[in-house]
Amino acid sequence: MTAPPDDCLARNDWICGDYLSSRRHILLGAVAEHVQLTVVSVALGLVVAVPLALLARRHRWTAGPVLGLTTVLYTIPSLAMFSLLLPVYGLSSALVVVGLALYSLTLLVRNLLAGLDGVPAEAKDAARGMGYGPTRQLITVELPLALPAAMAGLRIATVSAVALTTVGAIVGHGGLGNLIYAGMNSFFKAQVLTASVLCVLLAVAFDLLLLGAERLLTPWRRGARTARRGRARSAARRPVVAGRQP
Amino acid sequence: MNAVSGAVAWLTTASHWSGEDGIGHRLAEHAALTVGCLLLSCLIALPVAVVLGHLGRGGALAVNLANVGRAVPTFAVLVLLLLTPLGRHGEWPTVIALVLFAVPPLLTNAYVGMRGVDRDVVRAARGMGMTGGQLVWRVELPLALPLLLTGVRIAAVQLVATATLAALVGGGGLGRIITAGFNLASTSQVVAGAVVVAVFALLMEAAFEIGTRCGPRWARARGAR
């Protein structure tokens, strides 16, 4: 008769190196699924949000309904949202993607509109004076100037999507959420903690990646940023945008 | 259409409204969890935020807390708390998780509201000889109230959502109707439960919206959500 192994897996420790090495493939697979679900859903949200924001800006009367509808969507709790989509998509990853995309719409449309509204009138006048048509003005002047606000929305939407993907475990497509769900049912502490930590790291990584992309895309703000840092150090004065998860 | 009629049929069945697993009982649980935890989080977060905002300290903490609250999955925290020794004590893991996620929006918005008070007004009040306490109660708090109430509103909606997720870890509330539906593979029940949850969340939001629109002018919430 062999004695039971006395390692951290058998003791069910919270932190366990053996778990990391022996279940590496499972963890990597879950991270890959998590990244895929997040990226596809935010990309889908962006594809829908840009025309909506442009529509709301072009025809002012549509702004109220568009913002109202996306706010209503954002109010619905995530578990209910995924459940409401169940008859349409069944137990599929499409359900999670569509649910997450609907949530990202609110943040993306709001911030895109705020960015477009914040374009200085002088910049638009100058573009018009130089003979730019409406489309060219939009693409070469207004969208680049709206980029910082839009990227702020994109970052918040992406970080929220990473966290919310875990709820997709209810339909079996939650990336790291699947590991948390399975770990809960089997009281596997190392699995739950590892998956949770990876989830937070993933959110931070996405945030930093998008921050880097924003810096690359807006080279003209580089000088302004360093000049401003000394004076306006209090980020506290900026309005707070949606500090919650549905 | 099948799912819609199924959900309607489920909701209009009288036996689904009564009993331990009935909508009535779950609704009461959900409301109790939401309101109780909202009061608890306000008691914890608001005094801290008002004091920090008055002193002008801890701004980085107050602002970054909101970002942390967004990046940490609510589901993960619920499960982690369940697996700790706390998990054996009934509703406590749920209550702690709910409070943890309601505190950041409360703290951040109240802090930003307090710091957003016009510095000239604060200096004028000091010049009139107001003490620190008088300044907080008579000047800063009334002026910070709209943003503070926005924080309460965000926290309330967050609580409704997190309380729903609590069903996944064995907590009570309306989410139980949905999880039971998944276990029974009954799409009708899942959709019916989701409709009840969504209506509850929207009514909560609507109540705050009406309250801020019809409330006294100084309490009208404005600013970003």
Short mmCIF file of C-alpha atoms in Angstrom, two decimals:
data_model
loop_
_atom_site.label_atom_id
_atom_site.label_comp_id
_atom_site.label_asym_id
_atom_site.label_seq_id
_atom_site.Cartn_x
_atom_site.Cartn_y
_atom_site.Cartn_z
CA MET A 1 0.00 0.00 0.00
CA THR A 2 1.44 3.32 -1.01
CA ALA A 3 1.23 6.38 1.22
CA PRO A 4 -0.75 9.32 -0.22
CA PRO A 5 1.57 11.89 -1.77
CA ASP A 6 2.34 14.81 0.51
CA ASP A 7 2.56 17.67 -1.95
CA CYS A 8 0.71 20.95 -2.19
CA LEU A 9 -1.89 19.43 -4.52
CA ALA A 10 -2.79 16.78 -1.97
CA ARG A 11 -2.85 19.33 0.85
CA ASN A 12 -5.05 21.62 -1.29
CA ASP A 13 -2.89 24.69 -0.65
CA TRP A 14 -3.86 28.07 -2.08
CA ILE A 15 -0.48 28.54 -3.73
CA CYS A 16 0.93 25.51 -5.47
CA GLY A 17 3.90 25.32 -7.82
CA ASP A 18 3.07 21.74 -8.78
CA TYR A 19 -0.29 22.91 -10.06
CA LEU A 20 1.36 25.47 -12.33
CA SER A 21 3.77 22.93 -13.79
CA SER A 22 1.42 19.98 -14.12
CA ARG A 23 -1.60 21.89 -15.48
CA ARG A 24 0.29 24.31 -17.67
CA HIS A 25 -1.56 23.25 -20.82
CA ILE A 26 -4.96 23.68 -19.23
CA LEU A 27 -4.02 27.13 -17.94
CA LEU A 28 -2.60 28.24 -21.28
CA GLY A 29 -5.68 26.96 -23.09
CA ALA A 30 -7.95 28.88 -20.72
CA VAL A 31 -5.89 32.07 -21.10
CA ALA A 32 -6.03 31.71 -24.89
CA GLU A 33 -9.81 31.30 -24.82
CA HIS A 34 -10.12 34.24 -22.43
CA VAL A 35 -8.04 36.50 -24.69
CA GLN A 36 -9.97 35.40 -27.75
CA LEU A 37 -13.38 36.04 -26.17
CA THR A 38 -12.30 39.46 -24.90
CA VAL A 39 -10.66 40.64 -28.12
CA VAL A 40 -13.47 39.45 -30.40
CA SER A 41 -16.19 40.96 -28.22
CA VAL A 42 -14.52 44.37 -27.82
CA ALA A 43 -13.72 44.44 -31.55
CA LEU A 44 -17.36 43.65 -32.31
CA GLY A 45 -18.45 46.37 -29.88
CA LEU A 46 -16.14 48.86 -31.58
CA VAL A 47 -17.44 47.97 -35.06
CA VAL A 48 -20.99 48.75 -33.89
CA ALA A 49 -20.08 51.71 -31.66
CA VAL A 50 -18.30 53.84 -34.27
CA PRO A 51 -21.28 54.10 -36.67
CA LEU A 52 -23.63 54.64 -33.70
CA ALA A 53 -21.48 57.49 -32.37
CA LEU A 54 -21.23 59.05 -35.84
CA LEU A 55 -24.99 58.75 -36.27
CA ALA A 56 -25.63 60.34 -32.89
CA ARG A 57 -23.31 63.20 -33.79
CA ARG A 58 -24.68 63.77 -37.29
CA HIS A 59 -28.34 63.65 -36.27
CA ARG A 60 -28.57 65.11 -32.79
CA TRP A 61 -32.06 63.75 -32.13
CA THR A 62 -30.69 60.19 -32.27
CA ALA A 63 -28.16 60.89 -29.49
CA GLY A 64 -30.76 60.59 -26.71
CA PRO A 65 -32.19 57.22 -27.80
CA VAL A 66 -28.74 55.78 -28.62
CA LEU A 67 -27.27 56.73 -25.24
CA GLY A 68 -30.46 55.71 -23.41
CA LEU A 69 -30.54 52.28 -25.04
CA THR A 70 -26.88 51.53 -24.36
CA THR A 71 -27.33 52.66 -20.74
CA VAL A 72 -30.28 50.29 -20.33
CA LEU A 73 -28.12 47.45 -21.70
CA TYR A 74 -25.35 48.33 -19.25
CA THR A 75 -27.78 48.22 -16.32
CA ILE A 76 -28.76 44.59 -16.95
CA PRO A 77 -26.68 42.27 -14.72
CA SER A 78 -24.26 40.03 -16.61
CA LEU A 79 -25.84 36.74 -15.56
CA ALA A 80 -29.24 37.98 -16.77
CA MET A 81 -27.75 39.29 -20.02
CA PHE A 82 -26.15 35.94 -20.87
CA SER A 83 -29.38 34.17 -19.88
CA LEU A 84 -31.50 36.43 -22.10
CA LEU A 85 -29.26 35.56 -25.06
CA LEU A 86 -29.54 31.81 -24.37
CA PRO A 87 -32.55 31.14 -26.64
CA VAL A 88 -30.79 32.92 -29.53
CA TYR A 89 -27.27 31.50 -29.27
CA GLY A 90 -27.56 28.39 -27.11
CA LEU A 91 -24.60 27.21 -25.04
CA SER A 92 -22.00 28.74 -27.36
CA SER A 93 -19.09 31.16 -27.19
CA ALA A 94 -21.08 33.45 -29.51
CA LEU A 95 -23.43 34.09 -26.58
CA VAL A 96 -20.56 35.34 -24.41
CA VAL A 97 -19.09 37.42 -27.23
CA VAL A 98 -22.40 39.14 -28.04
CA GLY A 99 -23.15 39.78 -24.35
CA LEU A 100 -19.75 41.34 -23.73
CA ALA A 101 -19.97 43.38 -26.94
CA LEU A 102 -23.31 44.84 -25.79
CA TYR A 103 -21.70 45.95 -22.53
CA SER A 104 -18.72 47.55 -24.27
CA LEU A 105 -21.12 49.56 -26.48
CA THR A 106 -22.10 51.89 -23.62
CA LEU A 107 -18.55 52.85 -22.73
CA LEU A 108 -17.37 53.08 -26.33
CA VAL A 109 -20.26 55.17 -27.67
CA ARG A 110 -20.15 57.57 -24.69
CA ASN A 111 -16.44 58.17 -24.93
CA LEU A 112 -16.40 58.40 -28.72
CA LEU A 113 -19.12 61.05 -28.57
CA ALA A 114 -17.30 62.92 -25.82
CA GLY A 115 -14.12 62.83 -27.92
CA LEU A 116 -15.86 64.07 -31.06
CA ASP A 117 -17.62 66.82 -29.11
CA GLY A 118 -14.30 67.88 -27.65
CA VAL A 119 -12.70 68.64 -31.01
CA PRO A 120 -11.95 72.40 -30.98
CA ALA A 121 -14.14 74.43 -33.32
CA GLU A 122 -11.01 76.20 -34.62
CA ALA A 123 -9.56 72.90 -35.81
CA LYS A 124 -12.77 72.15 -37.72
CA ASP A 125 -12.91 75.67 -39.15
CA ALA A 126 -9.29 75.43 -40.25
CA ALA A 127 -9.94 72.10 -41.96
CA ARG A 128 -12.98 73.53 -43.73
CA GLY A 129 -10.99 76.61 -44.73
CA MET A 130 -8.36 74.38 -46.27
CA GLY A 131 -11.05 72.88 -48.47
CA TYR A 132 -11.56 69.57 -46.63
CA GLY A 133 -14.85 67.81 -47.35
CA PRO A 134 -16.90 66.39 -44.46
CA THR A 135 -15.50 62.85 -44.84
CA ARG A 136 -11.89 63.95 -45.14
CA GLN A 137 -12.33 66.31 -42.18
CA LEU A 138 -13.79 63.48 -40.11
CA ILE A 139 -11.02 60.99 -40.92
CA THR A 140 -7.97 63.24 -40.90
CA VAL A 141 -8.93 65.86 -38.30
CA GLU A 142 -11.80 64.91 -36.01
CA LEU A 143 -11.18 61.19 -35.43
CA PRO A 144 -7.47 61.64 -34.55
CA LEU A 145 -8.35 64.45 -32.11
CA ALA A 146 -11.10 62.30 -30.58
CA LEU A 147 -8.68 59.41 -30.19
CA PRO A 148 -7.53 60.03 -26.57
CA ALA A 149 -11.10 60.05 -25.23
CA ALA A 150 -12.04 57.07 -27.42
CA MET A 151 -8.98 55.13 -26.22
CA ALA A 152 -9.91 55.86 -22.60
CA GLY A 153 -13.29 54.26 -23.29
CA LEU A 154 -11.66 51.34 -25.10
CA ARG A 155 -9.37 50.67 -22.14
CA ILE A 156 -12.21 50.68 -19.62
CA ALA A 157 -14.34 48.50 -21.92
CA THR A 158 -11.51 45.99 -22.40
CA VAL A 159 -10.66 45.73 -18.71
CA SER A 160 -14.35 45.24 -17.87
CA ALA A 161 -14.67 42.62 -20.60
CA VAL A 162 -11.73 40.63 -19.19
CA ALA A 163 -13.42 40.54 -15.78
CA LEU A 164 -16.89 39.78 -17.14
CA THR A 165 -15.73 36.95 -19.40
CA THR A 166 -15.46 34.79 -16.26
CA VAL A 167 -19.27 34.82 -15.95
CA GLY A 168 -19.37 33.01 -19.31
CA ALA A 169 -18.53 29.89 -17.28
CA ILE A 170 -22.30 29.51 -16.75
CA VAL A 171 -22.53 28.40 -20.41
CA GLY A 172 -19.13 26.67 -20.40
CA HIS A 173 -17.30 29.40 -22.31
CA GLY A 174 -15.69 31.61 -19.70
CA GLY A 175 -11.98 31.15 -20.38
CA LEU A 176 -10.34 31.35 -16.96
CA GLY A 177 -13.85 31.52 -15.49
CA ASN A 178 -14.30 27.84 -16.44
CA LEU A 179 -11.34 26.96 -14.19
CA ILE A 180 -12.77 29.07 -11.35
CA TYR A 181 -16.17 27.41 -11.76
CA ALA A 182 -14.70 23.90 -11.85
CA GLY A 183 -12.40 24.74 -8.94
CA MET A 184 -15.37 25.91 -6.92
CA ASN A 185 -17.26 22.66 -7.42
CA SER A 186 -14.23 20.53 -6.47
CA PHE A 187 -12.94 22.92 -3.75
CA PHE A 188 -9.62 23.12 -5.63
CA LYS A 189 -8.09 26.22 -4.00
CA ALA A 190 -4.91 26.44 -6.11
CA GLN A 191 -6.92 26.38 -9.34
CA VAL A 192 -9.33 29.13 -8.23
CA LEU A 193 -6.57 31.43 -6.98
CA THR A 194 -4.30 30.87 -9.98
CA ALA A 195 -7.10 31.51 -12.47
CA SER A 196 -8.24 34.63 -10.56
CA VAL A 197 -4.74 36.08 -10.43
CA LEU A 198 -4.19 35.33 -14.12
CA CYS A 199 -7.45 37.11 -14.87
CA VAL A 200 -6.34 40.28 -13.09
CA LEU A 201 -2.89 40.11 -14.74
CA LEU A 202 -4.58 39.75 -18.11
CA ALA A 203 -6.66 42.88 -17.44
CA VAL A 204 -3.55 44.85 -16.44
CA ALA A 205 -1.67 43.59 -19.51
CA PHE A 206 -4.49 44.65 -21.85
CA ASP A 207 -4.65 48.06 -20.16
CA LEU A 208 -0.91 48.67 -20.55
CA LEU A 209 -0.97 47.41 -24.15
CA LEU A 210 -3.74 49.85 -25.07
CA LEU A 211 -1.99 52.67 -23.21
CA GLY A 212 1.13 51.97 -25.27
CA ALA A 213 -0.92 51.88 -28.48
CA GLU A 214 -2.49 55.23 -27.57
CA ARG A 215 0.94 56.83 -27.05
CA LEU A 216 2.10 55.47 -30.41
CA LEU A 217 -1.03 56.67 -32.18
CA THR A 218 -0.95 60.18 -30.72
CA PRO A 219 2.68 61.33 -31.12
CA TRP A 220 1.60 65.00 -31.07
CA ARG A 221 0.52 64.72 -27.44
CA ARG A 222 3.90 63.51 -26.23
CA GLY A 223 5.33 66.98 -25.58
CA ALA A 224 2.06 68.22 -24.08
CA ARG A 225 1.91 65.28 -21.69
CA THR A 226 5.30 65.92 -20.11
CA ALA A 227 4.65 69.67 -19.93
CA ARG A 228 1.29 69.19 -18.25
CA ARG A 229 2.37 66.54 -15.78
CA GLY A 230 3.91 69.10 -13.44
CA ARG A 231 0.85 71.28 -13.15
CA ALA A 232 -2.19 69.06 -13.29
CA ARG A 233 -1.06 66.11 -11.24
CA SER A 234 -4.45 65.44 -9.72
CA ALA A 235 -6.23 62.86 -11.81
CA ALA A 236 -8.91 63.29 -9.17
CA ARG A 237 -10.38 66.27 -10.95
CA ARG A 238 -11.32 64.31 -14.02
CA PRO A 239 -14.84 62.87 -14.05
CA VAL A 240 -15.14 59.26 -13.07
CA VAL A 241 -16.53 57.00 -15.73
CA ALA A 242 -18.41 53.85 -14.76
CA GLY A 243 -16.45 52.26 -11.96
CA ARG A 244 -18.43 49.08 -11.88
CA GLN A 245 -19.04 45.71 -13.49
CA PRO A 246 -22.52 44.76 -14.69
CA MET B 1 -40.65 33.15 -30.14
CA ASN B 2 -40.79 29.76 -28.43
CA ALA B 3 -38.49 31.04 -25.68
CA VAL B 4 -40.61 34.15 -25.14
CA SER B 5 -43.86 32.23 -24.83
CA GLY B 6 -42.10 29.68 -22.61
CA ALA B 7 -40.84 32.41 -20.31
CA VAL B 8 -44.26 34.06 -20.19
CA ALA B 9 -45.84 30.72 -19.36
CA TRP B 10 -43.26 30.13 -16.61
CA LEU B 11 -43.85 33.58 -15.14
CA THR B 12 -47.63 33.26 -15.20
CA THR B 13 -47.62 29.94 -13.37
CA ALA B 14 -48.82 30.72 -9.86
CA SER B 15 -46.76 27.99 -8.18
CA HIS B 16 -43.52 29.61 -9.39
CA TRP B 17 -44.25 32.70 -7.30
CA SER B 18 -44.66 31.06 -3.91
CA GLY B 19 -42.52 28.89 -1.68
CA GLU B 20 -38.82 28.76 -0.82
CA ASP B 21 -37.71 28.80 -4.48
CA GLY B 22 -40.53 31.06 -5.61
CA ILE B 23 -40.05 34.45 -7.21
CA GLY B 24 -41.56 36.23 -4.19
CA HIS B 25 -39.08 34.79 -1.71
CA ARG B 26 -36.09 35.23 -4.04
CA LEU B 27 -37.13 38.81 -4.77
CA ALA B 28 -37.28 39.57 -1.04
CA GLU B 29 -33.84 37.98 -0.56
CA HIS B 30 -32.43 40.00 -3.44
CA ALA B 31 -33.89 43.27 -2.17
CA ALA B 32 -32.69 42.59 1.38
CA LEU B 33 -29.16 41.77 0.18
CA THR B 34 -29.00 44.83 -2.07
CA VAL B 35 -30.40 47.35 0.39
CA GLY B 36 -28.59 45.93 3.43
CA CYS B 37 -25.22 45.86 1.68
CA LEU B 38 -25.81 49.33 0.22
CA LEU B 39 -26.34 50.74 3.71
CA LEU B 40 -23.33 48.87 5.05
CA SER B 41 -21.06 50.04 2.22
CA CYS B 42 -22.27 53.63 2.62
CA LEU B 43 -21.46 53.47 6.34
CA ILE B 44 -17.96 52.24 5.52
CA ALA B 45 -17.10 54.27 2.42
CA LEU B 46 -18.75 57.66 2.83
CA PRO B 47 -17.15 58.77 6.14
CA VAL B 48 -13.73 57.72 4.85
CA ALA B 49 -14.23 59.52 1.55
CA VAL B 50 -15.56 62.68 3.21
CA VAL B 51 -12.65 62.85 5.64
CA LEU B 52 -10.06 62.10 2.94
CA GLY B 53 -11.69 64.60 0.61
CA HIS B 54 -11.78 67.26 3.32
CA LEU B 55 -8.12 66.74 4.15
CA GLY B 56 -7.17 66.35 0.48
CA ARG B 57 -5.28 63.16 1.18
CA GLY B 58 -5.32 59.69 -0.31
CA GLY B 59 -6.48 60.88 -3.73
CA ALA B 60 -4.49 58.24 -5.58
CA LEU B 61 -6.08 55.52 -3.45
CA ALA B 62 -9.61 56.83 -3.90
CA VAL B 63 -9.27 57.14 -7.67
CA ASN B 64 -7.39 53.90 -8.30
CA LEU B 65 -9.81 51.89 -6.20
CA ALA B 66 -12.41 52.33 -8.93
CA ASN B 67 -10.00 50.87 -11.49
CA VAL B 68 -9.23 47.92 -9.22
CA GLY B 69 -12.96 47.31 -8.74
CA ARG B 70 -13.30 47.07 -12.50
CA ALA B 71 -10.35 44.74 -13.13
CA VAL B 72 -11.03 42.16 -10.41
CA PRO B 73 -13.79 39.77 -11.53
CA THR B 74 -16.73 39.70 -9.11
CA PHE B 75 -17.22 36.00 -9.80
CA ALA B 76 -13.61 35.22 -8.82
CA VAL B 77 -13.94 37.10 -5.53
CA LEU B 78 -17.20 35.32 -4.72
CA VAL B 79 -15.59 31.92 -5.28
CA LEU B 80 -12.39 32.82 -3.42
CA LEU B 81 -14.40 33.93 -0.39
CA LEU B 82 -16.48 30.76 -0.55
CA LEU B 83 -13.33 28.62 -0.34
CA THR B 84 -11.96 30.51 2.68
CA PRO B 85 -13.11 29.45 6.17
CA LEU B 86 -15.70 32.24 5.86
CA GLY B 87 -17.47 30.14 3.25
CA ARG B 88 -19.01 27.94 5.92
CA HIS B 89 -20.90 30.85 7.43
CA GLY B 90 -24.02 31.09 5.29
CA GLU B 91 -24.46 34.41 3.51
CA TRP B 92 -21.28 36.04 4.79
CA PRO B 93 -19.09 35.43 1.70
CA THR B 94 -21.83 36.99 -0.42
CA VAL B 95 -22.23 39.99 1.88
CA ILE B 96 -18.48 40.64 1.99
CA ALA B 97 -18.12 40.36 -1.78
CA LEU B 98 -21.08 42.69 -2.32
CA VAL B 99 -19.64 45.30 0.04
CA LEU B 100 -16.17 44.99 -1.50
CA PHE B 101 -17.58 45.85 -4.93
CA ALA B 102 -19.93 48.60 -3.76
CA VAL B 103 -17.25 50.51 -1.83
CA PRO B 104 -15.05 51.64 -4.80
CA PRO B 105 -17.71 53.64 -6.69
CA LEU B 106 -18.96 55.17 -3.43
CA LEU B 107 -15.49 56.12 -2.25
CA THR B 108 -14.29 57.45 -5.58
CA ASN B 109 -17.33 59.56 -6.38
CA ALA B 110 -17.64 61.00 -2.87
CA TYR B 111 -13.94 61.85 -2.84
CA VAL B 112 -14.05 63.47 -6.26
CA GLY B 113 -17.17 65.39 -5.20
CA MET B 114 -15.46 66.70 -2.07
CA ARG B 115 -12.35 67.73 -3.98
CA GLY B 116 -14.45 69.29 -6.72
CA VAL B 117 -15.84 71.93 -4.37
CA ASP B 118 -14.73 75.35 -5.54
CA ARG B 119 -11.59 76.29 -3.57
CA ASP B 120 -12.73 79.92 -3.44
CA VAL B 121 -15.89 78.86 -1.60
CA VAL B 122 -13.82 76.86 0.88
CA ARG B 123 -11.46 79.80 1.46
CA ALA B 124 -14.41 82.15 1.94
CA ALA B 125 -15.92 79.79 4.52
CA ARG B 126 -12.61 79.58 6.35
CA GLY B 127 -12.35 83.36 6.23
CA MET B 128 -15.75 83.59 7.93
CA GLY B 129 -14.25 81.63 10.81
CA MET B 130 -15.82 78.23 10.18
CA THR B 131 -14.20 75.29 11.92
CA GLY B 132 -13.26 72.13 10.03
CA GLY B 133 -16.45 70.39 11.10
CA GLN B 134 -18.67 73.30 10.11
CA LEU B 135 -16.88 73.48 6.77
CA VAL B 136 -17.60 69.81 6.07
CA TRP B 137 -21.26 69.84 7.13
CA ARG B 138 -22.34 73.26 5.87
CA VAL B 139 -20.21 73.81 2.78
CA GLU B 140 -18.38 70.85 1.35
CA LEU B 141 -20.91 68.06 1.89
CA PRO B 142 -23.91 69.93 0.41
CA LEU B 143 -21.88 70.90 -2.64
CA ALA B 144 -20.46 67.39 -3.04
CA LEU B 145 -23.87 65.76 -2.64
CA PRO B 146 -24.80 65.39 -6.33
CA LEU B 147 -21.64 63.43 -7.14
CA LEU B 148 -21.90 61.51 -3.88
CA LEU B 149 -25.43 60.42 -4.84
CA THR B 150 -24.18 59.39 -8.28
CA GLY B 151 -21.78 57.08 -6.45
CA VAL B 152 -24.66 55.63 -4.41
CA ARG B 153 -26.58 55.01 -7.62
CA ILE B 154 -23.66 53.25 -9.33
CA ALA B 155 -23.08 51.17 -6.19
CA ALA B 156 -26.75 50.18 -6.05
CA VAL B 157 -26.78 48.93 -9.63
CA GLN B 158 -23.47 47.14 -9.04
CA LEU B 159 -24.99 45.46 -5.98
CA VAL B 160 -27.96 44.17 -7.95
CA ALA B 161 -25.58 42.64 -10.50
CA THR B 162 -23.23 41.10 -7.93
CA ALA B 163 -26.12 39.75 -5.86
CA THR B 164 -27.30 37.94 -9.01
CA LEU B 165 -23.89 36.34 -9.44
CA ALA B 166 -23.96 35.25 -5.81
CA ALA B 167 -26.37 32.50 -6.89
CA LEU B 168 -23.48 30.81 -8.71
CA VAL B 169 -21.72 30.24 -5.39
CA GLY B 170 -24.83 29.09 -3.57
CA GLY B 171 -26.08 32.43 -2.28
CA GLY B 172 -29.71 33.45 -2.36
CA GLY B 173 -31.46 36.00 -4.50
CA LEU B 174 -33.03 36.13 -7.93
CA GLY B 175 -29.98 34.59 -9.58
CA ARG B 176 -31.06 31.28 -8.06
CA ILE B 177 -33.98 31.13 -10.50
CA ILE B 178 -31.51 31.39 -13.39
CA THR B 179 -29.01 28.84 -12.02
CA ALA B 180 -31.83 26.43 -11.22
CA GLY B 181 -33.05 26.88 -14.78
CA PHE B 182 -29.59 26.00 -16.11
CA ASN B 183 -29.46 22.90 -13.91
CA LEU B 184 -32.88 21.81 -15.13
CA ALA B 185 -31.89 22.66 -18.74
CA SER B 186 -35.07 24.74 -18.85
CA THR B 187 -34.55 27.65 -21.20
CA SER B 188 -37.98 29.02 -20.24
CA GLN B 189 -36.99 29.27 -16.60
CA VAL B 190 -33.57 30.77 -17.41
CA VAL B 191 -35.15 33.48 -19.57
CA ALA B 192 -37.94 34.11 -17.06
CA GLY B 193 -35.41 34.53 -14.24
CA ALA B 194 -33.28 36.82 -16.39
CA VAL B 195 -36.31 38.99 -17.19
CA VAL B 196 -37.13 39.34 -13.48
CA VAL B 197 -33.50 40.26 -12.69
CA ALA B 198 -33.30 42.76 -15.56
CA VAL B 199 -36.60 44.39 -14.55
CA PHE B 200 -35.41 44.62 -10.94
CA ALA B 201 -32.14 46.30 -12.02
CA LEU B 202 -33.91 48.70 -14.38
CA LEU B 203 -36.50 49.63 -11.74
CA MET B 204 -33.67 50.36 -9.31
CA GLU B 205 -32.00 52.61 -11.89
CA ALA B 206 -35.34 54.24 -12.74
CA ALA B 207 -36.04 54.94 -9.06
CA PHE B 208 -32.73 56.79 -8.77
CA GLU B 209 -33.38 58.62 -12.05
CA ILE B 210 -36.81 59.80 -10.90
CA GLY B 211 -35.44 60.63 -7.46
CA THR B 212 -32.70 62.81 -8.87
CA ARG B 213 -35.00 64.51 -11.36
CA CYS B 214 -37.78 65.31 -8.93
CA GLY B 215 -35.62 65.74 -5.86
CA PRO B 216 -34.55 69.12 -4.52
CA ARG B 217 -32.29 71.06 -6.81
CA TRP B 218 -29.17 70.73 -4.66
CA ALA B 219 -29.39 66.94 -4.66
CA ARG B 220 -29.71 66.49 -8.40
CA ALA B 221 -27.07 64.07 -9.49
CA ARG B 222 -25.07 65.06 -12.46
CA GLY B 223 -21.72 64.21 -13.97
CA ALA B 224 -20.30 61.05 -15.44
CA ARG B 225 -21.50 57.60 -14.61
#
